[in-house]
Short mmCIF file of C-alpha atoms in Angstrom, two decimals:
data_model
loop_
_atom_site.label_atom_id
_atom_site.label_comp_id
_atom_site.label_asym_id
_atom_site.label_seq_id
_atom_site.Cartn_x
_atom_site.Cartn_y
_atom_site.Cartn_z
CA MET A 1 -4.79 -80.84 91.86
CA ASN A 2 -5.08 -79.66 95.52
CA ILE A 3 -2.93 -78.53 98.45
CA ARG A 4 -1.81 -81.81 99.63
CA PHE A 5 -0.56 -82.74 96.35
CA PHE A 6 1.95 -79.48 95.98
CA LEU A 7 2.79 -80.21 99.69
CA THR A 8 3.88 -83.49 99.13
CA ILE A 9 5.69 -82.27 95.91
CA TYR A 10 7.78 -79.86 98.03
CA PHE A 11 8.80 -82.23 100.91
CA PHE A 12 10.01 -84.94 98.38
CA SER A 13 12.10 -82.69 96.52
CA PHE A 14 13.36 -81.42 99.79
CA SER A 15 13.76 -84.87 101.31
CA LEU A 16 15.72 -86.00 98.25
CA LEU A 17 18.57 -83.39 98.71
CA PHE A 18 19.37 -84.08 102.26
CA CYS A 19 19.09 -87.81 102.06
CA TYR A 20 21.78 -88.50 99.15
CA SER A 21 25.74 -88.76 100.48
CA PRO A 22 27.58 -89.13 97.18
CA LEU A 23 29.39 -92.61 96.98
CA SER A 24 32.40 -93.59 95.18
CA ILE A 25 32.27 -97.15 93.71
CA ASN A 26 35.22 -98.17 96.34
CA ASP A 27 32.44 -97.63 99.05
CA LEU A 28 30.35 -100.28 97.62
CA THR A 29 30.35 -104.06 98.42
CA LEU A 30 30.26 -106.49 95.44
CA PRO A 31 26.54 -107.21 96.20
CA GLU A 32 25.62 -103.76 96.32
CA LYS A 33 27.55 -102.81 92.87
CA ILE A 34 25.54 -105.93 91.55
CA GLY A 35 22.55 -104.53 92.76
CA GLN A 36 23.13 -101.23 90.99
CA LEU A 37 22.59 -102.95 87.46
CA PHE A 38 18.99 -104.03 88.07
CA MET A 39 15.86 -101.66 87.37
CA VAL A 40 12.78 -103.50 88.59
CA ALA A 41 9.07 -103.22 87.91
CA ALA A 42 6.90 -101.82 90.59
CA VAL A 43 3.38 -100.03 90.68
CA ALA A 44 2.30 -96.85 92.33
CA ASP A 45 -1.34 -97.64 93.13
CA GLU A 46 -2.00 -101.54 93.45
CA GLU A 47 -5.62 -100.76 93.50
CA ILE A 48 -5.65 -99.49 89.85
CA ALA A 49 -2.68 -101.15 88.56
CA HIS A 50 -4.25 -104.59 89.39
CA GLU A 51 -4.41 -106.11 86.18
CA ILE A 52 -1.19 -105.37 84.91
CA MET A 53 0.22 -107.07 88.11
CA GLU A 54 -1.92 -110.37 87.68
CA LYS A 55 -0.25 -110.20 83.97
CA LYS A 56 3.37 -109.77 84.66
CA PRO A 57 5.56 -112.77 85.64
CA TYR A 58 6.64 -111.43 88.69
CA ARG A 59 5.87 -109.42 91.85
CA MET A 60 5.52 -105.75 91.80
CA ASP A 61 3.69 -105.26 95.06
CA LYS A 62 5.12 -102.93 97.71
CA GLU A 63 6.12 -105.39 100.02
CA TYR A 64 8.42 -107.36 97.48
CA VAL A 65 10.18 -104.15 95.77
CA GLU A 66 11.02 -103.26 99.57
CA GLU A 67 13.00 -106.87 99.72
CA LEU A 68 14.74 -106.10 96.72
CA ILE A 69 15.82 -102.74 97.76
CA THR A 70 17.01 -103.79 101.19
CA GLN A 71 18.21 -107.26 100.54
CA TYR A 72 19.55 -107.00 96.76
CA HIS A 73 20.37 -103.31 96.80
CA ILE A 74 18.54 -102.53 93.41
CA GLY A 75 19.59 -99.62 91.61
CA GLY A 76 16.21 -98.38 90.38
CA ILE A 77 12.69 -98.80 89.80
CA ILE A 78 10.35 -98.62 86.66
CA PHE A 79 6.93 -97.84 87.25
CA LEU A 80 4.51 -99.98 85.26
CA GLY A 81 0.28 -99.85 85.07
CA LYS A 82 -1.91 -96.83 85.39
CA SER A 83 -0.93 -94.57 88.44
CA ASP A 84 -2.12 -91.26 90.26
CA TYR A 85 0.20 -88.51 90.63
CA THR A 86 -0.12 -88.10 94.45
CA LYS A 87 0.28 -92.01 95.20
CA GLN A 88 2.97 -92.34 92.70
CA ILE A 89 4.95 -89.46 94.75
CA ASP A 90 4.30 -91.32 98.22
CA ARG A 91 5.39 -94.64 96.59
CA THR A 92 8.34 -93.34 95.35
CA GLN A 93 9.60 -91.26 98.49
CA TYR A 94 8.82 -94.50 100.58
CA PHE A 95 11.21 -96.74 98.25
CA GLN A 96 13.91 -93.96 97.89
CA ASN A 97 14.02 -93.80 101.87
CA LEU A 98 14.64 -97.27 101.73
CA SER A 99 17.82 -97.20 99.70
CA PRO A 100 20.98 -95.34 100.81
CA ILE A 101 21.90 -95.15 97.35
CA PRO A 102 19.36 -93.17 95.31
CA LEU A 103 17.07 -95.01 93.02
CA LEU A 104 17.25 -94.19 89.37
CA ILE A 105 13.41 -94.03 88.76
CA GLY A 106 12.24 -94.57 85.09
CA GLN A 107 8.57 -94.79 83.39
CA ASP A 108 7.54 -95.30 79.91
CA LEU A 109 5.99 -91.69 79.38
CA GLU A 110 5.71 -91.00 75.91
CA PRO A 111 2.72 -88.84 74.52
CA GLY A 112 -0.33 -90.75 73.32
CA LYS A 113 -1.51 -94.33 74.38
CA VAL A 114 1.46 -95.29 75.95
CA GLY A 115 1.64 -92.46 78.45
CA ALA A 116 -2.06 -92.76 78.82
CA ALA A 117 -1.64 -96.33 80.43
CA ARG A 118 0.44 -94.72 82.94
CA PHE A 119 -1.41 -91.10 83.77
CA ALA A 120 -4.69 -90.44 82.17
CA ASP A 121 -4.35 -87.07 81.11
CA PHE A 122 -1.27 -88.06 78.71
CA ALA A 123 -4.17 -88.91 76.35
CA HIS A 124 -4.63 -85.09 75.66
CA PHE A 125 -0.90 -85.08 74.09
CA HIS A 126 -0.57 -85.56 70.26
CA ASN A 127 0.91 -88.99 69.54
CA ASN A 128 4.20 -89.13 68.06
CA LYS A 129 2.47 -89.97 64.62
CA GLN A 130 0.43 -86.66 65.15
CA LEU A 131 3.40 -84.64 65.77
CA GLY A 132 5.35 -85.97 62.88
CA LEU A 133 2.41 -85.12 60.46
CA ILE A 134 2.05 -81.81 62.02
CA ASN A 135 5.92 -81.48 61.68
CA ASP A 136 6.79 -78.62 63.96
CA THR A 137 9.68 -79.38 66.15
CA GLN A 138 9.15 -76.38 68.32
CA HIS A 139 5.63 -77.89 69.29
CA THR A 140 7.26 -81.64 69.91
CA TYR A 141 9.91 -79.52 72.18
CA HIS A 142 7.12 -78.16 74.20
CA ILE A 143 5.23 -81.29 74.46
CA ALA A 144 8.24 -83.10 75.71
CA LYS A 145 8.92 -80.02 78.15
CA ALA A 146 5.53 -80.85 79.44
CA ILE A 147 6.12 -83.96 80.05
CA GLY A 148 9.41 -83.56 81.52
CA ALA A 149 7.69 -81.05 84.04
CA ILE A 150 5.07 -83.74 85.25
CA ALA A 151 7.93 -86.36 85.26
CA LYS A 152 10.01 -83.84 87.59
CA THR A 153 7.12 -83.65 89.74
CA VAL A 154 6.13 -87.26 90.62
CA GLY A 155 9.97 -87.81 91.08
CA VAL A 156 11.07 -89.54 87.39
CA ASP A 157 14.44 -89.26 86.79
CA ILE A 158 14.64 -91.08 83.12
CA VAL A 159 11.65 -90.99 80.49
CA PHE A 160 11.99 -93.89 78.21
CA ALA A 161 11.49 -91.94 75.14
CA PRO A 162 11.70 -90.63 72.43
CA VAL A 163 10.76 -93.53 70.08
CA ALA A 164 13.53 -93.01 67.60
CA ASP A 165 12.17 -96.19 65.35
CA VAL A 166 11.59 -95.41 61.39
CA ASN A 167 7.77 -96.89 60.96
CA ASN A 168 8.06 -98.24 57.39
CA ASN A 169 6.20 -101.47 57.81
CA PRO A 170 2.18 -100.89 57.90
CA ASN A 171 1.76 -104.24 59.66
CA ASN A 172 3.87 -103.19 62.44
CA PRO A 173 1.70 -104.20 65.70
CA VAL A 174 3.47 -102.51 68.36
CA ILE A 175 5.31 -98.90 66.92
CA ASN A 176 3.08 -97.29 64.59
CA ASP A 177 1.82 -94.37 65.93
CA ARG A 178 4.37 -94.30 68.60
CA SER A 179 6.95 -93.43 65.66
CA PHE A 180 7.50 -89.85 64.23
CA GLY A 181 6.94 -91.17 60.91
CA ASP A 182 8.54 -93.16 57.99
CA ASN A 183 11.28 -90.87 57.12
CA PRO A 184 14.65 -90.99 59.10
CA GLU A 185 15.48 -87.38 58.78
CA LEU A 186 12.17 -86.46 60.14
CA VAL A 187 12.36 -89.11 63.06
CA ALA A 188 15.88 -87.80 63.77
CA GLN A 189 14.61 -83.86 64.07
CA HIS A 190 11.67 -84.57 66.44
CA ALA A 191 13.45 -86.90 68.52
CA ILE A 192 16.27 -84.54 69.13
CA ALA A 193 13.68 -81.95 69.97
CA PHE A 194 11.82 -84.27 72.02
CA VAL A 195 15.24 -84.98 74.31
CA GLN A 196 15.97 -81.28 74.38
CA GLY A 197 12.48 -80.56 76.01
CA LEU A 198 13.15 -83.26 78.55
CA ARG A 199 16.83 -81.94 79.20
CA ASP A 200 15.26 -78.63 79.64
CA MET A 201 13.28 -79.89 82.54
CA GLY A 202 16.10 -81.74 84.01
CA ILE A 203 14.75 -85.40 82.91
CA ILE A 204 17.05 -87.82 81.32
CA ALA A 205 15.89 -88.98 77.69
CA CYS A 206 16.25 -92.62 76.60
CA ALA A 207 15.81 -93.24 72.89
CA LYS A 208 14.63 -96.63 71.84
CA HIS A 209 14.29 -98.99 70.28
CA PHE A 210 17.95 -99.78 69.41
CA PRO A 211 19.04 -100.86 66.70
CA GLY A 212 15.35 -99.94 65.17
CA HIS A 213 12.20 -101.71 65.62
CA GLY A 214 9.99 -100.07 62.97
CA ASP A 215 10.08 -102.49 60.14
CA THR A 216 8.77 -105.49 62.09
CA ASN A 217 5.43 -107.35 61.91
CA VAL A 218 5.94 -109.15 64.94
CA ASP A 219 5.73 -107.56 68.81
CA SER A 220 8.68 -108.40 71.02
CA HIS A 221 6.62 -108.54 73.93
CA TYR A 222 5.53 -111.83 72.52
CA ASP A 223 8.40 -113.08 70.44
CA LEU A 224 11.75 -112.44 68.82
CA PRO A 225 11.29 -110.10 65.60
CA LEU A 226 13.41 -110.59 62.69
CA ILE A 227 14.92 -107.32 60.70
CA PRO A 228 15.98 -109.30 57.67
CA HIS A 229 17.88 -106.18 55.66
CA ASP A 230 21.61 -105.67 55.07
CA ILE A 231 24.03 -103.41 56.64
CA GLN A 232 23.88 -100.60 53.92
CA ARG A 233 19.93 -100.69 54.32
CA LEU A 234 20.34 -100.76 58.28
CA HIS A 235 22.84 -97.85 58.47
CA ALA A 236 20.66 -95.94 55.99
CA ILE A 237 17.38 -96.11 57.30
CA GLU A 238 16.82 -97.96 60.94
CA LEU A 239 20.17 -96.65 62.52
CA ALA A 240 20.02 -93.24 60.91
CA PRO A 241 17.74 -91.56 63.97
CA PHE A 242 20.02 -92.99 66.47
CA LYS A 243 23.44 -91.75 65.20
CA LYS A 244 21.68 -88.25 64.85
CA LEU A 245 21.07 -88.59 68.42
CA ILE A 246 24.31 -89.69 69.69
CA ALA A 247 25.71 -86.64 67.71
CA ALA A 248 23.20 -84.72 69.84
CA ASP A 249 24.54 -86.07 73.18
CA ILE A 250 21.51 -88.53 74.06
CA PRO A 251 22.36 -89.65 77.38
CA ALA A 252 20.64 -93.11 77.34
CA ILE A 253 19.61 -95.67 74.46
CA MET A 254 17.47 -98.66 75.16
CA ILE A 255 18.20 -102.05 73.06
CA ALA A 256 15.47 -103.84 71.66
CA HIS A 257 15.01 -107.47 71.49
CA LEU A 258 15.40 -108.39 67.85
CA GLU A 259 16.90 -110.83 65.45
CA VAL A 260 19.46 -108.88 63.14
CA PRO A 261 21.56 -111.39 60.89
CA ALA A 262 23.30 -108.58 59.38
CA PHE A 263 24.85 -107.79 62.63
CA GLU A 264 24.41 -111.06 64.55
CA GLU A 265 24.73 -114.26 62.73
CA GLN A 266 23.88 -116.26 65.77
CA LYS A 267 19.90 -117.39 65.27
CA ASN A 268 17.69 -116.25 67.91
CA MET A 269 20.12 -113.81 69.49
CA PRO A 270 18.06 -110.81 70.63
CA SER A 271 19.90 -107.37 69.87
CA SER A 272 19.82 -106.72 73.47
CA LEU A 273 21.84 -109.99 74.21
CA SER A 274 24.42 -109.72 71.56
CA LYS A 275 27.70 -108.19 72.25
CA LYS A 276 28.39 -107.53 68.44
CA ILE A 277 25.08 -105.14 68.71
CA VAL A 278 25.66 -103.41 72.39
CA THR A 279 29.19 -103.56 72.28
CA ASP A 280 30.71 -103.60 68.94
CA LEU A 281 28.11 -101.41 67.07
CA LEU A 282 26.45 -99.14 69.39
CA ARG A 283 29.57 -98.75 71.73
CA LYS A 284 32.60 -98.77 69.37
CA GLU A 285 31.37 -98.26 66.06
CA LEU A 286 28.85 -95.85 66.69
CA GLY A 287 30.46 -93.91 69.60
CA PHE A 288 28.09 -94.07 72.26
CA ASP A 289 29.31 -93.38 75.52
CA GLY A 290 26.01 -92.84 77.38
CA LEU A 291 23.86 -95.43 79.18
CA ILE A 292 22.62 -98.67 77.54
CA ILE A 293 19.44 -100.15 79.19
CA THR A 294 17.84 -103.33 77.63
CA ASP A 295 14.31 -103.01 76.97
CA GLY A 296 12.31 -105.25 79.53
CA LEU A 297 13.47 -108.70 80.09
CA ASP A 298 10.18 -109.75 80.72
CA MET A 299 9.07 -109.63 77.36
CA GLY A 300 8.26 -112.51 74.96
CA GLY A 301 11.38 -112.09 72.92
CA ILE A 302 13.47 -112.85 75.66
CA THR A 303 11.59 -115.34 77.64
CA ASN A 304 10.62 -117.44 74.84
CA HIS A 305 14.58 -118.07 74.11
CA TYR A 306 16.23 -117.58 77.26
CA PRO A 307 15.80 -119.20 80.79
CA ASN A 308 15.62 -116.53 84.01
CA GLY A 309 18.98 -115.40 85.41
CA GLN A 310 20.97 -116.37 82.11
CA ALA A 311 19.40 -113.69 80.06
CA GLU A 312 20.36 -111.04 82.61
CA LEU A 313 23.95 -112.39 82.48
CA GLN A 314 23.91 -112.23 78.65
CA ALA A 315 22.78 -108.85 78.75
CA LEU A 316 25.59 -107.86 81.12
CA ILE A 317 28.47 -109.73 79.16
CA ALA A 318 26.84 -107.95 75.79
CA GLY A 319 27.81 -104.63 77.41
CA ASN A 320 24.17 -103.56 78.72
CA ASP A 321 24.59 -101.17 81.76
CA ILE A 322 20.97 -101.64 83.31
CA LEU A 323 18.88 -104.57 83.16
CA LEU A 324 15.33 -103.56 82.76
CA CYS A 325 12.42 -105.74 84.37
CA PRO A 326 14.16 -108.61 85.35
CA VAL A 327 11.84 -111.53 86.05
CA ASP A 328 14.03 -113.54 89.00
CA VAL A 329 16.50 -110.95 90.52
CA PRO A 330 17.76 -113.58 92.85
CA ALA A 331 18.42 -116.05 89.99
CA ALA A 332 20.08 -113.11 87.81
CA VAL A 333 22.36 -112.11 90.96
CA ALA A 334 23.25 -115.97 91.37
CA ALA A 335 24.24 -116.25 87.56
CA ILE A 336 26.26 -112.87 87.58
CA LYS A 337 28.31 -114.02 90.84
CA GLN A 338 28.72 -117.48 89.33
CA ALA A 339 29.91 -115.83 86.25
CA LEU A 340 32.44 -113.76 88.02
CA GLU A 341 34.13 -117.00 90.23
CA ASN A 342 34.39 -118.73 86.62
CA GLY A 343 35.89 -115.63 84.75
CA ARG A 344 33.07 -115.07 82.03
CA ILE A 345 32.91 -111.52 83.43
CA THR A 346 35.17 -109.55 85.75
CA GLU A 347 34.57 -107.20 88.80
CA LYS A 348 36.27 -104.45 86.32
CA GLU A 349 33.83 -104.70 83.82
CA ILE A 350 30.88 -104.64 86.73
CA ASP A 351 32.47 -101.70 88.00
CA ALA A 352 32.70 -99.72 84.32
CA HIS A 353 28.71 -100.02 84.40
CA VAL A 354 27.95 -98.94 88.11
CA GLU A 355 30.47 -96.16 87.79
CA LYS A 356 28.10 -95.02 84.67
CA ILE A 357 24.98 -95.56 86.85
CA LEU A 358 26.63 -93.83 89.97
CA GLY A 359 27.77 -90.94 87.57
CA LEU A 360 24.17 -90.41 85.98
CA LYS A 361 22.87 -89.99 89.87
CA GLU A 362 25.48 -87.80 90.87
CA LYS A 363 24.34 -85.27 88.01
CA LEU A 364 20.75 -85.65 89.10
CA TYR A 365 21.67 -84.93 92.43
CA ASP A 366 23.86 -81.70 91.48
CA ARG A 367 20.91 -80.51 89.34
CA GLU A 368 18.55 -80.96 92.21
CA LEU A 369 20.83 -78.97 94.26
CA GLN A 370 21.24 -76.07 91.46
CA ASN A 371 17.30 -76.04 90.95
#
């Protein structure tokens, strides 16, 4: 890392402290409130992230994200694809300067292959499976703290980790070594240590993939997996780590796209769009009062079953606070406005979600001032 890198970090942190004027929800127009619900995909380096830009069903280039910030008042950005530290700092600062309300910046910075698909040197970290086999929660804590330091350096506020799935299906094509193991208690212990490591660096942790993506043989990036177990089994295995994380004050949880008949009898209803799972189970029964975020709404588990715009609306009605990776922001905004007009959702409900988002941004700002 050269001197320009450190100077960029310094001026990035300095500018954030003085560009932010805390806003009450009463200061926001309805379009600004709706915009806060979206966390859209972007890339920091279009030259090295061209492959993912070609695969995704939406634009992620700088000019388009700029339009979403200035015209649709989006509340956050998730950086996808391979990146370079300095370029990500520059791109983040550029986007932040466009938005009168600070953007919530997220990234999938798991140790191992997922993180390495963002920054090459993440390959040096033990992945979660290895951490579970080593079974030293202090080691897990220190890796999370190191990841938190990187996140803080590049301007990431929320890391989409830890993975709290119990990997009890050897044919699982998507979780596998991203899980700490097949024992719910071990998974919970390491997930809590990971959260604490991020927290001690001032980074928000988001546990995933509720209610548990471990026992599937389908990747929800491509279609909707079925979790066929009964309620007793789900509480004992899949939900167990999430319950421990909620008790440990996890600040955010990501909802997976899973079909779980034990909790939602409607066929082909993804857990991320189910009010019975998002609100009744997670929010009410399990008592989670933090931020609820959908998994990417561009994934096959959603797009194969729901049209653009309607998926985002249904996710909002289900009780999610942040709609991640929407395919078509204008269509989603139009659907939400129409739902407000016909009474399917109220502005008071929108306000409740936005207040959670603004409250989290306020905490991040206060933390920056203290540091």
